[in-house]
Amino acid sequence: MNPWWQSAVIYQIYVRSFADTNGDGVGDLGGVRSRLPYLRELGVDGVWLTPFYRSPMRDGGYDITDHRDVDPMFGTLADFDALLADAHALGLRLIVDLVPNHTSDTHPWFSSPHRRERYIFRPGRGDGPPNDWESVFGGPAWSKDPHSDDWYLHLFDASQPDLDWDDPAVRQEYAAVLRFWLDRGVDGVRIDVAHGLVKAPGLPDAGHAGQDHRGGILPYFDQDDVHEVYRDWRKILDSYPGERIGIAEAWAPTADRLANYTRPDELHQAFNFPFLLSPWRAEAVRAVIDQTMRTNPAPTWVLSNHDVQRHVTRLGSLDRARGATLLMLALPGSAYLYQGEELGLPEVLDLPDGARQDPTWRRSQGREPGRDGCRVPMPWTGEAPAFGFSASAATWLPIPPDWRPLSVQAQRTPDSTLTMYRRALHIRRRMTGPLHWQDAPDGVLAFTRAALTCTTNLTDRDVDVVPPGALLLASTVLAAARPTGAVCLPPGATAWWH
Ligand code: NOJ
Ligand code: CA
């Protein structure tokens, strides 16, 4: 038997947008707990929770004040334990987020006598910052320290100072935090900015503006020495029973460099962002799949998360999104789903400016809309005020009034996106075997895995295909067979045959 995680489908929950139980308009751990049966029925194997730790929420909880406690906004540690127990009782694994690159500036360390060892302070150059590094959220990666003449580094918001991983106390603390959550019983950790902890010695200039934070070669990302940290953590993970896993959120310049994070003595998985970023073209998608399979024997696949435009909008249509999803779910390996994608939710592009909370919006002076549009709360029912997400109409981000037909309740119909996901996840449990590409018309991808064939039309026109077997599932209703026996696959469609 292969380890559980090698084929697992993990459902990402953005806690503050999933379900609210106390009517404050913000999702909470109780809300997650109350909806576990929905996830069980959907057919996923586990859940990854985005940060719910104590935080001033300047970056949606990726700015942590206390790694060992639940923010009162989300509940209590007892709520977490109850949620974990229920998840396990339902056979669902639970993964939590670990954020080691930075803390919040409200973390006690940042105002302690040790702040200069724990974080990265440097004198400026003339009147300017110590080097030319750019924050992922826009603007310089340095801010003036209010308590000295120096500057401190923050690869993200100014309220998220970067830790100095040369300091043994930082390493010890995170090993202890990892153990804290493993001791509580979590099945794994998703590691935020896993490629960022170690910076090039001497903090040299990047040498150019417009630094590419999604795989560019940069002195603050993907340094060789970062892997030492994951070798240590792997030992910790392996010292617990039951195959606890680590998943890297890492951006690397090449597939081979990305695969370094999943060497046998490092982490188990790394998110496959090249797949997510691939243009909707047959050669491009096939190249990414081939490159993934070549570099990683136990790959992951992902199309949406809380940091990118939802794939319905990014790919340009619900048809393509559904087709892309069925393509992804037929690939060998593990898949990550983002809450709401099973409803076919689009990105919300017209949030009022005043509602936007992502620091990217502020730091780019409104040039970048930021990531709030994929973080809008889930619609559960058709009911006012908040489609079952909350008893309050004042949800932390407004839910578009036209989302009623997208709600879970409204999608209990045979052809809905939700039903397609359920069926796909059910069928997927029986899929086995390696991928073999098959001949297909231009712009169409076809592959088999044992007796299953998956065919996707990535063109913008109808394509006739000869059915390689009986139809198991399709991302859209397929037109009746033509006299020749061929079946018409509309643009964006994927079909599974057996
Ligand atoms: C990646 C997280 O997914 C994102 O939401 C966060 O803003 C940055 N890391 C910084 O922690
Ligand atoms: Ca709440």
Coordinates of N, CA and C and ligand atoms in Angstrom, one line a residue, residues 59 62 102 137 156 160 190 192-193 249 306-307 371 375, ligand 1:
D59 N -2.4 40.2 7.6 CA -2.3 39.4 6.4 C -3.1 38.1 6.5
Y62 N -1.5 35.2 8.5 CA -0.1 34.8 8.2 C 0.8 35.8 8.9
H102 N 8.4 34.5 8.9 CA 8.2 35.8 9.6 C 7.2 35.6 10.7
F137 N 4.5 41.9 -1.5 CA 3.3 42.7 -1.6 C 3.4 44.1 -2.2
F156 N 7.3 40.4 3.2 CA 5.8 40.6 2.9 C 5.4 42.0 3.5
Q160 N 5.2 42.2 9.1 CA 5.6 40.8 9.1 C 7.1 40.7 9.0
R190 N 1.5 22.4 6.5 CA 1.8 23.1 5.3 C 2.7 24.3 5.6
D192 N 4.5 27.6 5.1 CA 4.4 28.9 4.4 C 5.8 29.4 3.9
V193 N 5.9 29.9 2.7 CA 7.1 30.5 2.2 C 8.3 29.6 2.5
E249 N 5.1 25.2 0.6 CA 4.7 26.2 -0.3 C 6.0 26.8 -0.8
H306 N -6.0 30.4 -1.8 CA -6.4 31.7 -1.3 C -5.5 32.8 -1.8
D307 N -4.5 32.5 -2.6 CA -3.5 33.6 -3.1 C -3.7 33.9 -4.6
R371 N -5.9 39.8 -3.1 CA -6.4 38.5 -3.1 C -7.8 38.3 -2.4
R375 N -11.4 35.2 -1.6 CA -11.6 34.8 -0.2 C -13.0 35.2 0.3
Ligands
NOJ1 C1 1.9 32.6 1.4 C2 0.5 32.6 1.9 O1 -0.3 31.6 1.2 C3 -0.1 34.0 1.7 O2 -1.5 34.0 1.9 C4 0.7 34.9 2.7 O3 0.3 36.2 2.4 C5 2.2 34.8 2.4 N1 2.7 33.5 2.2 C6 3.0 35.4 3.5 O4 2.8 34.6 4.7

